[in-house]
Short mmCIF file of N, CA and C in Angstrom, two decimals:
data_model
loop_
_atom_site.label_atom_id
_atom_site.label_comp_id
_atom_site.label_asym_id
_atom_site.label_seq_id
_atom_site.Cartn_x
_atom_site.Cartn_y
_atom_site.Cartn_z
N MET G 200 44.38 31.85 61.84
CA MET G 200 43.45 31.81 60.75
C MET G 200 43.57 30.48 59.99
N ARG G 201 44.81 30.00 59.85
CA ARG G 201 45.02 28.75 59.16
C ARG G 201 44.41 27.61 59.96
N ARG G 202 44.47 27.64 61.29
CA ARG G 202 43.88 26.61 62.12
C ARG G 202 42.36 26.63 62.02
N THR G 203 41.79 27.80 61.92
CA THR G 203 40.33 27.91 61.79
C THR G 203 39.88 27.26 60.49
N SER G 204 40.62 27.47 59.41
CA SER G 204 40.25 26.87 58.11
C SER G 204 40.38 25.36 58.17
N LEU G 205 41.45 24.88 58.76
CA LEU G 205 41.63 23.44 58.87
C LEU G 205 40.54 22.83 59.74
N ALA G 206 40.17 23.52 60.80
CA ALA G 206 39.13 23.02 61.68
C ALA G 206 37.79 22.96 60.95
N ALA G 207 37.53 23.99 60.14
CA ALA G 207 36.26 24.03 59.39
C ALA G 207 36.22 22.90 58.36
N ILE G 208 37.33 22.65 57.68
CA ILE G 208 37.38 21.58 56.68
C ILE G 208 37.21 20.24 57.37
N GLY G 209 37.85 20.05 58.51
CA GLY G 209 37.74 18.80 59.25
C GLY G 209 36.32 18.55 59.71
N ALA G 210 35.65 19.60 60.17
CA ALA G 210 34.27 19.46 60.63
C ALA G 210 33.36 19.09 59.46
N ALA G 211 33.62 19.69 58.30
CA ALA G 211 32.80 19.39 57.12
C ALA G 211 32.99 17.93 56.69
N LEU G 212 34.21 17.42 56.76
CA LEU G 212 34.46 16.03 56.38
C LEU G 212 33.76 15.07 57.34
N ILE G 213 33.81 15.39 58.61
CA ILE G 213 33.18 14.52 59.60
C ILE G 213 31.66 14.50 59.38
N LEU G 214 31.08 15.67 59.13
CA LEU G 214 29.63 15.72 58.89
C LEU G 214 29.26 14.94 57.62
N GLY G 215 30.11 15.06 56.60
CA GLY G 215 29.84 14.34 55.35
C GLY G 215 29.90 12.85 55.54
N LEU G 216 30.89 12.37 56.28
CA LEU G 216 31.00 10.94 56.53
C LEU G 216 29.85 10.44 57.38
N THR G 217 29.42 11.24 58.31
CA THR G 217 28.31 10.86 59.18
C THR G 217 27.04 10.73 58.35
N ALA G 218 26.83 11.67 57.42
CA ALA G 218 25.62 11.63 56.58
C ALA G 218 25.62 10.39 55.69
N CYS G 219 26.79 9.98 55.22
CA CYS G 219 26.86 8.81 54.32
C CYS G 219 26.62 7.51 55.06
N THR G 220 26.94 7.47 56.35
CA THR G 220 26.81 6.21 57.07
C THR G 220 25.64 6.21 58.03
N ASP G 221 24.80 7.23 58.01
CA ASP G 221 23.68 7.30 58.93
C ASP G 221 22.64 6.26 58.55
N ASP G 222 22.32 5.32 59.48
CA ASP G 222 21.34 4.27 59.22
C ASP G 222 20.01 4.56 59.88
N SER G 223 19.77 5.79 60.26
CA SER G 223 18.54 6.10 60.97
C SER G 223 17.30 5.96 60.08
N ASP G 224 17.44 6.14 58.77
CA ASP G 224 16.28 6.02 57.86
C ASP G 224 16.71 5.19 56.66
N PRO G 225 16.63 3.86 56.74
CA PRO G 225 17.11 3.01 55.65
C PRO G 225 16.31 3.19 54.36
N GLU G 226 15.07 3.64 54.45
CA GLU G 226 14.28 3.80 53.25
C GLU G 226 14.58 5.11 52.53
N ALA G 227 15.27 6.00 53.17
CA ALA G 227 15.53 7.31 52.58
C ALA G 227 16.33 7.20 51.29
N THR G 228 17.19 6.21 51.17
CA THR G 228 17.99 6.10 49.96
C THR G 228 17.28 5.28 48.88
N THR G 229 16.19 4.60 49.22
CA THR G 229 15.53 3.78 48.21
C THR G 229 14.23 4.37 47.72
N LYS G 230 13.62 5.30 48.44
CA LYS G 230 12.37 5.89 48.00
C LYS G 230 12.64 7.30 47.48
N PRO G 231 12.13 7.62 46.30
CA PRO G 231 12.31 8.97 45.81
C PRO G 231 11.42 9.92 46.58
N ASP G 232 11.83 11.16 46.63
CA ASP G 232 11.05 12.20 47.29
C ASP G 232 9.75 12.37 46.51
N SER G 233 8.62 12.30 47.21
CA SER G 233 7.33 12.36 46.52
C SER G 233 7.12 13.71 45.83
N LYS G 234 7.80 14.75 46.28
CA LYS G 234 7.64 16.06 45.66
C LYS G 234 8.40 16.15 44.33
N THR G 235 9.47 15.37 44.18
CA THR G 235 10.28 15.48 42.97
C THR G 235 10.08 14.31 42.02
N SER G 236 9.31 13.30 42.41
CA SER G 236 9.16 12.16 41.51
C SER G 236 8.26 12.54 40.34
N THR G 237 8.51 11.89 39.21
CA THR G 237 7.71 12.16 38.02
C THR G 237 6.50 11.26 38.04
N PRO G 238 5.36 11.75 37.55
CA PRO G 238 4.17 10.92 37.56
C PRO G 238 4.33 9.75 36.60
N ALA G 239 3.56 8.71 36.84
CA ALA G 239 3.60 7.54 35.96
C ALA G 239 3.24 7.97 34.54
N THR G 240 3.93 7.41 33.59
CA THR G 240 3.68 7.77 32.20
C THR G 240 2.36 7.16 31.76
N GLU G 241 1.51 8.01 31.19
CA GLU G 241 0.23 7.52 30.67
C GLU G 241 0.48 6.87 29.32
N PRO G 242 -0.29 5.85 28.99
CA PRO G 242 -0.11 5.24 27.68
C PRO G 242 -0.40 6.27 26.59
N THR G 243 0.43 6.24 25.57
CA THR G 243 0.23 7.20 24.49
C THR G 243 -1.01 6.83 23.71
N LYS G 244 -1.76 7.84 23.37
CA LYS G 244 -2.97 7.62 22.60
C LYS G 244 -2.61 7.75 21.13
N THR G 245 -2.92 6.72 20.39
CA THR G 245 -2.64 6.75 18.96
C THR G 245 -3.95 6.90 18.21
N THR G 246 -3.88 7.71 17.20
CA THR G 246 -5.05 7.87 16.35
C THR G 246 -4.91 6.88 15.21
N ALA G 247 -5.80 5.94 15.15
CA ALA G 247 -5.73 4.91 14.11
C ALA G 247 -6.05 5.54 12.76
N THR G 248 -5.24 5.21 11.78
CA THR G 248 -5.50 5.67 10.43
C THR G 248 -6.67 4.86 9.89
N PRO G 249 -7.68 5.56 9.37
CA PRO G 249 -8.81 4.79 8.86
C PRO G 249 -8.38 3.92 7.68
N PRO G 250 -9.00 2.76 7.52
CA PRO G 250 -8.63 1.90 6.40
C PRO G 250 -9.02 2.57 5.09
N PRO G 251 -8.34 2.22 4.00
CA PRO G 251 -8.71 2.80 2.72
C PRO G 251 -10.13 2.40 2.35
N PRO G 252 -10.81 3.23 1.58
CA PRO G 252 -12.18 2.89 1.23
C PRO G 252 -12.24 1.61 0.41
N ALA G 253 -13.35 0.90 0.52
CA ALA G 253 -13.53 -0.32 -0.26
C ALA G 253 -13.58 0.05 -1.74
N PRO G 254 -13.04 -0.79 -2.60
CA PRO G 254 -13.07 -0.47 -4.02
C PRO G 254 -14.51 -0.32 -4.52
N GLN G 255 -14.69 0.61 -5.44
CA GLN G 255 -15.98 0.76 -6.09
C GLN G 255 -16.20 -0.49 -6.93
N ALA G 256 -17.40 -1.07 -6.90
CA ALA G 256 -17.61 -2.36 -7.55
C ALA G 256 -18.46 -2.24 -8.80
N GLY G 257 -18.21 -3.16 -9.74
CA GLY G 257 -18.98 -3.24 -10.97
C GLY G 257 -18.81 -4.63 -11.57
N GLY G 258 -19.25 -4.77 -12.81
CA GLY G 258 -19.12 -6.02 -13.53
C GLY G 258 -18.64 -5.75 -14.95
N ILE G 259 -18.55 -6.79 -15.77
CA ILE G 259 -18.09 -6.61 -17.15
C ILE G 259 -19.03 -5.63 -17.85
N GLY G 260 -18.44 -4.64 -18.51
CA GLY G 260 -19.20 -3.62 -19.22
C GLY G 260 -19.45 -2.37 -18.41
N ASP G 261 -19.19 -2.41 -17.10
CA ASP G 261 -19.43 -1.25 -16.24
C ASP G 261 -18.25 -0.30 -16.23
N THR G 262 -18.57 1.00 -16.12
CA THR G 262 -17.56 2.05 -16.02
C THR G 262 -17.49 2.50 -14.57
N ILE G 263 -16.27 2.57 -14.04
CA ILE G 263 -16.04 3.01 -12.67
C ILE G 263 -15.09 4.20 -12.70
N THR G 264 -15.40 5.23 -11.93
CA THR G 264 -14.54 6.39 -11.81
C THR G 264 -13.58 6.16 -10.64
N VAL G 265 -12.29 6.31 -10.92
CA VAL G 265 -11.27 6.18 -9.87
C VAL G 265 -10.50 7.48 -9.76
N ASN G 266 -10.05 7.79 -8.56
CA ASN G 266 -9.28 9.00 -8.30
C ASN G 266 -7.87 8.64 -7.91
N GLY G 267 -6.94 9.54 -8.23
CA GLY G 267 -5.55 9.37 -7.82
C GLY G 267 -5.30 10.07 -6.50
N ASN G 268 -4.06 10.03 -6.07
CA ASN G 268 -3.68 10.66 -4.80
C ASN G 268 -3.44 12.16 -4.92
N GLU G 269 -3.33 12.67 -6.14
CA GLU G 269 -3.08 14.10 -6.36
C GLU G 269 -4.33 14.79 -6.88
N ASP G 270 -4.43 16.09 -6.65
CA ASP G 270 -5.57 16.86 -7.15
C ASP G 270 -5.66 16.75 -8.67
N GLY G 271 -6.87 16.60 -9.17
CA GLY G 271 -7.10 16.58 -10.60
C GLY G 271 -6.91 15.23 -11.26
N GLN G 272 -6.50 14.21 -10.51
CA GLN G 272 -6.31 12.88 -11.08
C GLN G 272 -7.61 12.10 -11.00
N LYS G 273 -8.21 11.85 -12.17
CA LYS G 273 -9.47 11.11 -12.21
C LYS G 273 -9.58 10.40 -13.55
N LEU G 274 -9.99 9.13 -13.51
CA LEU G 274 -10.19 8.33 -14.72
C LEU G 274 -11.55 7.65 -14.67
N SER G 275 -12.13 7.46 -15.85
CA SER G 275 -13.29 6.59 -15.99
C SER G 275 -12.77 5.33 -16.67
N VAL G 276 -12.89 4.20 -15.97
CA VAL G 276 -12.32 2.94 -16.46
C VAL G 276 -13.45 1.94 -16.68
N THR G 277 -13.45 1.34 -17.87
CA THR G 277 -14.48 0.35 -18.22
C THR G 277 -13.82 -0.99 -18.51
N LEU G 278 -14.30 -2.04 -17.85
CA LEU G 278 -13.87 -3.39 -18.19
C LEU G 278 -14.76 -3.85 -19.34
N LYS G 279 -14.20 -3.86 -20.55
CA LYS G 279 -14.98 -4.15 -21.76
C LYS G 279 -15.22 -5.65 -21.95
N ARG G 280 -14.13 -6.43 -21.93
CA ARG G 280 -14.25 -7.87 -22.19
C ARG G 280 -13.19 -8.64 -21.42
N VAL G 281 -13.41 -9.94 -21.29
CA VAL G 281 -12.45 -10.85 -20.65
C VAL G 281 -12.22 -12.02 -21.59
N SER G 282 -10.96 -12.42 -21.75
CA SER G 282 -10.61 -13.59 -22.56
C SER G 282 -9.88 -14.57 -21.64
N ASP G 283 -10.60 -15.64 -21.25
CA ASP G 283 -10.03 -16.61 -20.31
C ASP G 283 -10.33 -18.02 -20.80
N PRO G 284 -9.35 -18.72 -21.30
CA PRO G 284 -7.93 -18.36 -21.35
C PRO G 284 -7.63 -17.45 -22.54
N GLY G 285 -6.60 -16.63 -22.35
CA GLY G 285 -6.11 -15.80 -23.45
C GLY G 285 -5.20 -16.62 -24.35
N VAL G 286 -5.49 -16.61 -25.64
CA VAL G 286 -4.73 -17.41 -26.59
C VAL G 286 -3.52 -16.61 -27.08
N PRO G 287 -2.30 -17.15 -26.94
CA PRO G 287 -1.11 -16.42 -27.38
C PRO G 287 -1.16 -16.12 -28.88
N THR G 288 -0.51 -15.02 -29.28
CA THR G 288 -0.48 -14.64 -30.70
C THR G 288 0.43 -15.54 -31.51
N THR G 289 1.42 -16.16 -30.88
CA THR G 289 2.32 -17.08 -31.60
C THR G 289 2.49 -18.36 -30.79
N GLU G 290 2.91 -19.39 -31.45
CA GLU G 290 3.14 -20.67 -30.76
C GLU G 290 4.42 -20.66 -29.94
N PHE G 291 5.26 -19.65 -30.16
CA PHE G 291 6.56 -19.58 -29.47
C PHE G 291 6.47 -18.83 -28.14
N ASN G 292 5.32 -18.25 -27.87
CA ASN G 292 5.16 -17.45 -26.66
C ASN G 292 3.91 -17.95 -25.95
N GLY G 293 4.03 -18.29 -24.70
CA GLY G 293 2.87 -18.78 -23.97
C GLY G 293 3.12 -18.78 -22.47
N PRO G 294 2.10 -19.11 -21.69
CA PRO G 294 2.26 -19.14 -20.23
C PRO G 294 3.16 -20.29 -19.79
N GLY G 295 3.63 -20.20 -18.57
CA GLY G 295 4.46 -21.26 -17.99
C GLY G 295 3.67 -22.55 -17.80
N LYS G 296 4.38 -23.64 -17.59
CA LYS G 296 3.75 -24.95 -17.41
C LYS G 296 2.77 -24.91 -16.23
N GLY G 297 1.58 -25.41 -16.46
CA GLY G 297 0.56 -25.43 -15.42
C GLY G 297 -0.20 -24.13 -15.27
N ASN G 298 0.15 -23.12 -16.08
CA ASN G 298 -0.50 -21.81 -16.00
C ASN G 298 -1.30 -21.51 -17.25
N ARG G 299 -2.08 -20.45 -17.19
CA ARG G 299 -2.81 -19.95 -18.35
C ARG G 299 -2.76 -18.44 -18.34
N TRP G 300 -3.06 -17.83 -19.46
CA TRP G 300 -3.17 -16.37 -19.53
C TRP G 300 -4.64 -15.98 -19.45
N ILE G 301 -4.88 -14.86 -18.81
CA ILE G 301 -6.21 -14.26 -18.74
C ILE G 301 -6.07 -12.86 -19.31
N GLY G 302 -6.87 -12.53 -20.31
CA GLY G 302 -6.83 -11.20 -20.91
C GLY G 302 -8.03 -10.37 -20.46
N ILE G 303 -7.77 -9.09 -20.17
CA ILE G 303 -8.87 -8.17 -19.88
C ILE G 303 -8.71 -6.96 -20.80
N GLU G 304 -9.81 -6.53 -21.37
CA GLU G 304 -9.77 -5.34 -22.21
C GLU G 304 -10.32 -4.17 -21.41
N LEU G 305 -9.48 -3.14 -21.27
CA LEU G 305 -9.87 -1.94 -20.53
C LEU G 305 -9.96 -0.74 -21.46
N GLU G 306 -10.94 0.11 -21.17
CA GLU G 306 -11.01 1.42 -21.80
C GLU G 306 -10.79 2.44 -20.69
N ILE G 307 -9.79 3.29 -20.88
CA ILE G 307 -9.42 4.27 -19.85
C ILE G 307 -9.60 5.67 -20.44
N LYS G 308 -10.40 6.50 -19.76
CA LYS G 308 -10.62 7.88 -20.21
C LYS G 308 -10.20 8.82 -19.09
N ASN G 309 -9.40 9.82 -19.45
CA ASN G 309 -8.97 10.81 -18.47
C ASN G 309 -10.08 11.84 -18.31
N THR G 310 -10.79 11.78 -17.19
CA THR G 310 -11.87 12.72 -16.90
C THR G 310 -11.45 13.75 -15.86
N GLY G 311 -10.18 13.77 -15.50
CA GLY G 311 -9.68 14.73 -14.53
C GLY G 311 -9.10 15.95 -15.22
N THR G 312 -8.46 16.79 -14.42
CA THR G 312 -7.84 18.01 -14.95
C THR G 312 -6.33 17.85 -15.08
N ALA G 313 -5.77 16.79 -14.51
CA ALA G 313 -4.33 16.54 -14.58
C ALA G 313 -4.04 15.53 -15.70
N VAL G 314 -2.86 15.60 -16.27
CA VAL G 314 -2.43 14.63 -17.28
C VAL G 314 -2.25 13.28 -16.60
N TYR G 315 -2.75 12.23 -17.25
CA TYR G 315 -2.55 10.86 -16.74
C TYR G 315 -1.31 10.31 -17.43
N ALA G 316 -0.29 9.98 -16.65
CA ALA G 316 0.94 9.36 -17.17
C ALA G 316 1.30 8.23 -16.22
N ASP G 317 1.00 7.01 -16.63
CA ASP G 317 1.20 5.87 -15.73
C ASP G 317 1.27 4.60 -16.57
N THR G 318 1.35 3.48 -15.88
CA THR G 318 1.44 2.18 -16.53
C THR G 318 0.25 1.33 -16.10
N PRO G 319 -0.77 1.20 -16.96
CA PRO G 319 -1.95 0.41 -16.59
C PRO G 319 -1.61 -1.02 -16.20
N ALA G 320 -0.56 -1.60 -16.78
CA ALA G 320 -0.19 -2.97 -16.44
C ALA G 320 0.23 -3.09 -14.99
N ILE G 321 0.83 -2.07 -14.43
CA ILE G 321 1.23 -2.08 -13.02
C ILE G 321 0.05 -1.71 -12.12
N SER G 322 -0.89 -0.96 -12.67
CA SER G 322 -2.04 -0.47 -11.91
C SER G 322 -3.13 -1.50 -11.74
N SER G 323 -3.00 -2.66 -12.40
CA SER G 323 -4.07 -3.66 -12.44
C SER G 323 -3.62 -4.99 -11.86
N GLN G 324 -4.60 -5.74 -11.37
CA GLN G 324 -4.35 -7.12 -10.95
C GLN G 324 -5.66 -7.89 -10.96
N VAL G 325 -5.55 -9.20 -11.01
CA VAL G 325 -6.73 -10.05 -10.90
C VAL G 325 -6.60 -10.87 -9.63
N THR G 326 -7.75 -11.25 -9.07
CA THR G 326 -7.79 -12.01 -7.82
C THR G 326 -8.66 -13.24 -8.04
N ASP G 327 -8.22 -14.38 -7.50
CA ASP G 327 -9.03 -15.59 -7.64
C ASP G 327 -9.94 -15.76 -6.43
N THR G 328 -10.75 -16.82 -6.46
CA THR G 328 -11.73 -17.05 -5.39
C THR G 328 -11.07 -17.37 -4.04
N GLN G 329 -9.78 -17.72 -4.05
CA GLN G 329 -9.06 -17.99 -2.81
C GLN G 329 -8.37 -16.74 -2.26
N GLY G 330 -8.50 -15.61 -2.97
CA GLY G 330 -7.89 -14.37 -2.52
C GLY G 330 -6.48 -14.15 -3.03
N ARG G 331 -5.98 -15.04 -3.87
CA ARG G 331 -4.63 -14.86 -4.44
C ARG G 331 -4.69 -13.81 -5.54
N GLN G 332 -3.69 -12.94 -5.55
CA GLN G 332 -3.64 -11.87 -6.54
C GLN G 332 -2.54 -12.15 -7.56
N PHE G 333 -2.84 -11.84 -8.82
CA PHE G 333 -1.90 -12.09 -9.90
C PHE G 333 -1.69 -10.80 -10.68
N ASP G 334 -0.42 -10.53 -10.98
CA ASP G 334 -0.05 -9.32 -11.73
C ASP G 334 -0.01 -9.62 -13.22
N THR G 335 0.20 -8.56 -13.98
CA THR G 335 0.23 -8.72 -15.43
C THR G 335 1.50 -9.42 -15.89
N ALA G 336 1.38 -10.03 -17.06
CA ALA G 336 2.50 -10.69 -17.73
C ALA G 336 2.81 -9.88 -18.99
N VAL G 337 4.06 -9.91 -19.42
CA VAL G 337 4.41 -9.27 -20.68
C VAL G 337 4.04 -10.26 -21.77
N ALA G 338 2.87 -10.07 -22.37
CA ALA G 338 2.34 -11.04 -23.32
C ALA G 338 1.34 -10.38 -24.26
N LYS G 339 1.14 -11.02 -25.41
CA LYS G 339 0.14 -10.58 -26.38
C LYS G 339 -0.78 -11.76 -26.67
N ILE G 340 -2.08 -11.43 -26.76
CA ILE G 340 -3.06 -12.48 -27.04
C ILE G 340 -3.83 -12.12 -28.31
N LYS G 341 -4.46 -13.15 -28.90
CA LYS G 341 -5.18 -12.98 -30.17
C LYS G 341 -6.45 -12.14 -30.04
N ALA G 342 -6.94 -11.93 -28.82
CA ALA G 342 -8.19 -11.19 -28.63
C ALA G 342 -8.10 -9.76 -29.15
N GLY G 343 -6.91 -9.16 -29.16
CA GLY G 343 -6.78 -7.80 -29.64
C GLY G 343 -5.48 -7.15 -29.23
N PRO G 344 -5.28 -5.89 -29.65
CA PRO G 344 -4.02 -5.20 -29.36
C PRO G 344 -3.84 -4.92 -27.86
N SER G 345 -2.59 -4.94 -27.46
CA SER G 345 -2.25 -4.70 -26.05
C SER G 345 -2.39 -3.22 -25.70
N MET G 346 -2.68 -2.97 -24.43
CA MET G 346 -2.68 -1.61 -23.90
C MET G 346 -1.24 -1.13 -23.87
N ASP G 347 -1.02 0.14 -24.21
CA ASP G 347 0.33 0.70 -24.14
C ASP G 347 0.89 0.53 -22.74
N TYR G 348 2.16 0.19 -22.65
CA TYR G 348 2.78 -0.03 -21.35
C TYR G 348 2.90 1.29 -20.58
N GLY G 349 3.49 2.28 -21.21
CA GLY G 349 3.56 3.62 -20.63
C GLY G 349 2.52 4.48 -21.32
N LEU G 350 1.48 4.86 -20.60
CA LEU G 350 0.34 5.54 -21.21
C LEU G 350 0.27 6.98 -20.72
N THR G 351 0.10 7.91 -21.66
CA THR G 351 -0.09 9.32 -21.32
C THR G 351 -1.39 9.79 -21.96
N LEU G 352 -2.31 10.30 -21.13
CA LEU G 352 -3.59 10.79 -21.62
C LEU G 352 -3.83 12.21 -21.14
N GLN G 353 -4.08 13.11 -22.08
CA GLN G 353 -4.49 14.46 -21.73
C GLN G 353 -5.96 14.41 -21.28
N THR G 354 -6.44 15.45 -20.67
CA THR G 354 -7.84 15.51 -20.26
C THR G 354 -8.75 15.24 -21.46
N GLY G 355 -9.66 14.30 -21.30
CA GLY G 355 -10.60 13.94 -22.36
C GLY G 355 -10.12 12.83 -23.27
N ASP G 356 -8.84 12.47 -23.24
CA ASP G 356 -8.31 11.41 -24.11
C ASP G 356 -8.71 10.03 -23.58
N THR G 357 -8.79 9.06 -24.51
CA THR G 357 -9.19 7.69 -24.19
C THR G 357 -8.19 6.70 -24.79
N ALA G 358 -7.96 5.60 -24.07
CA ALA G 358 -7.13 4.50 -24.58
C ALA G 358 -7.90 3.20 -24.39
N LEU G 359 -7.70 2.26 -25.34
CA LEU G 359 -8.36 0.97 -25.30
C LEU G 359 -7.31 -0.10 -25.60
N GLY G 360 -7.28 -1.16 -24.81
CA GLY G 360 -6.33 -2.23 -25.08
C GLY G 360 -6.45 -3.36 -24.08
N TRP G 361 -5.70 -4.44 -24.35
CA TRP G 361 -5.74 -5.65 -23.53
C TRP G 361 -4.55 -5.71 -22.59
N LEU G 362 -4.80 -6.17 -21.38
CA LEU G 362 -3.77 -6.50 -20.41
C LEU G 362 -3.84 -8.00 -20.18
N VAL G 363 -2.70 -8.64 -20.00
CA VAL G 363 -2.66 -10.10 -19.85
C VAL G 363 -2.08 -10.45 -18.48
N PHE G 364 -2.71 -11.40 -17.82
CA PHE G 364 -2.29 -11.88 -16.50
C PHE G 364 -1.99 -13.37 -16.61
N GLU G 365 -1.08 -13.85 -15.77
CA GLU G 365 -0.77 -15.28 -15.75
C GLU G 365 -1.16 -15.84 -14.39
N ALA G 366 -1.91 -16.95 -14.43
CA ALA G 366 -2.37 -17.59 -13.20
C ALA G 366 -2.41 -19.10 -13.42
N PRO G 367 -2.44 -19.87 -12.33
CA PRO G 367 -2.55 -21.32 -12.50
C PRO G 367 -3.83 -21.70 -13.25
N LYS G 368 -3.76 -22.79 -14.00
CA LYS G 368 -4.93 -23.27 -14.75
C LYS G 368 -6.10 -23.56 -13.82
N THR G 369 -5.82 -23.95 -12.59
CA THR G 369 -6.89 -24.32 -11.64
C THR G 369 -7.51 -23.11 -10.94
N ALA G 370 -6.91 -21.93 -11.06
CA ALA G 370 -7.42 -20.75 -10.35
C ALA G 370 -8.70 -20.24 -11.02
N LYS G 371 -9.74 -19.96 -10.21
CA LYS G 371 -10.97 -19.35 -10.72
C LYS G 371 -10.87 -17.85 -10.44
N ILE G 372 -10.74 -17.08 -11.50
CA ILE G 372 -10.58 -15.64 -11.34
C ILE G 372 -11.92 -15.02 -10.96
N ALA G 373 -11.92 -14.25 -9.87
CA ALA G 373 -13.16 -13.69 -9.33
C ALA G 373 -13.32 -12.21 -9.60
N SER G 374 -12.19 -11.47 -9.71
CA SER G 374 -12.32 -10.03 -9.89
C SER G 374 -11.08 -9.43 -10.54
N VAL G 375 -11.29 -8.23 -11.07
CA VAL G 375 -10.23 -7.41 -11.65
C VAL G 375 -10.20 -6.12 -10.84
N GLN G 376 -9.01 -5.62 -10.54
CA GLN G 376 -8.89 -4.39 -9.78
C GLN G 376 -7.96 -3.42 -10.49
N PHE G 377 -8.31 -2.12 -10.45
CA PHE G 377 -7.49 -1.08 -11.07
C PHE G 377 -7.43 0.11 -10.13
N GLY G 378 -6.21 0.65 -9.96
CA GLY G 378 -6.03 1.85 -9.15
C GLY G 378 -5.00 2.76 -9.78
N MET G 379 -5.18 4.05 -9.64
CA MET G 379 -4.23 5.01 -10.19
C MET G 379 -2.93 4.99 -9.38
N ASN G 380 -1.97 5.79 -9.81
CA ASN G 380 -0.68 5.91 -9.13
C ASN G 380 -0.01 4.54 -9.00
N SER G 381 0.04 3.82 -10.12
CA SER G 381 0.63 2.48 -10.20
C SER G 381 -0.02 1.51 -9.22
N GLY G 382 -1.32 1.68 -9.02
CA GLY G 382 -2.08 0.80 -8.14
C GLY G 382 -2.01 1.18 -6.68
N LEU G 383 -1.31 2.27 -6.34
CA LEU G 383 -1.12 2.65 -4.94
C LEU G 383 -2.16 3.64 -4.43
N ALA G 384 -2.99 4.19 -5.31
CA ALA G 384 -4.02 5.14 -4.87
C ALA G 384 -5.01 4.44 -3.95
N ASP G 385 -5.52 5.16 -2.96
CA ASP G 385 -6.47 4.57 -2.01
C ASP G 385 -7.79 4.19 -2.68
N HIS G 386 -8.20 4.98 -3.65
CA HIS G 386 -9.49 4.76 -4.31
C HIS G 386 -9.29 3.86 -5.53
N LYS G 387 -9.92 2.69 -5.52
CA LYS G 387 -9.74 1.72 -6.60
C LYS G 387 -11.08 1.30 -7.18
N GLY G 388 -11.03 0.75 -8.38
CA GLY G 388 -12.21 0.15 -8.98
C GLY G 388 -12.04 -1.35 -9.01
N GLN G 389 -13.15 -2.07 -8.83
CA GLN G 389 -13.09 -3.53 -8.83
C GLN G 389 -14.29 -4.08 -9.60
N TRP G 390 -14.02 -4.98 -10.52
CA TRP G 390 -15.06 -5.60 -11.33
C TRP G 390 -15.14 -7.08 -10.95
N LYS G 391 -16.34 -7.53 -10.60
CA LYS G 391 -16.57 -8.94 -10.28
C LYS G 391 -16.76 -9.71 -11.59
N LEU G 392 -16.19 -10.89 -11.66
CA LEU G 392 -16.33 -11.73 -12.84
C LEU G 392 -17.29 -12.87 -12.53
N PRO G 393 -18.07 -13.30 -13.56
CA PRO G 393 -19.03 -14.39 -13.33
C PRO G 393 -18.32 -15.72 -13.11
#
């Protein structure tokens, strides 16, 4: 019985070695079995996210309704006046060398059902004719009182005040833009300047 087992093991080893060195089909080791191969991967189809809507447009004196990213967030925003250049309230405070201040007066009314609690200074920017965008500066101008930095409006409440931007003296400001959610909301208002 022991010889039979040894003979069986020896035969298995010989068959195994023969299978490893068999050169009868050289392509057998390089081509995958067509029944077990995986199909070529198809390119993944991506659904393109649509671009955000173009800002609603107006001019000085126009009221534009903007929506936030959350339900019930809605404001009616009016660009009342523009002061370009904005004159500093004191001689000790002014724009940097080669720059000027531009003041915009906004009226913001909460026409939604949610409380508006945001910073209009962060929600706004001005753009020049070359497409450069400028953010607000911490500044006060003689044209009138500044808009509150942190503003909270209940439904129906209104706020009025000036925001100040700093831009190069040579820049021609073309538009003002305002968006809810610190300017990150998809729906924005844009006012063209003459």
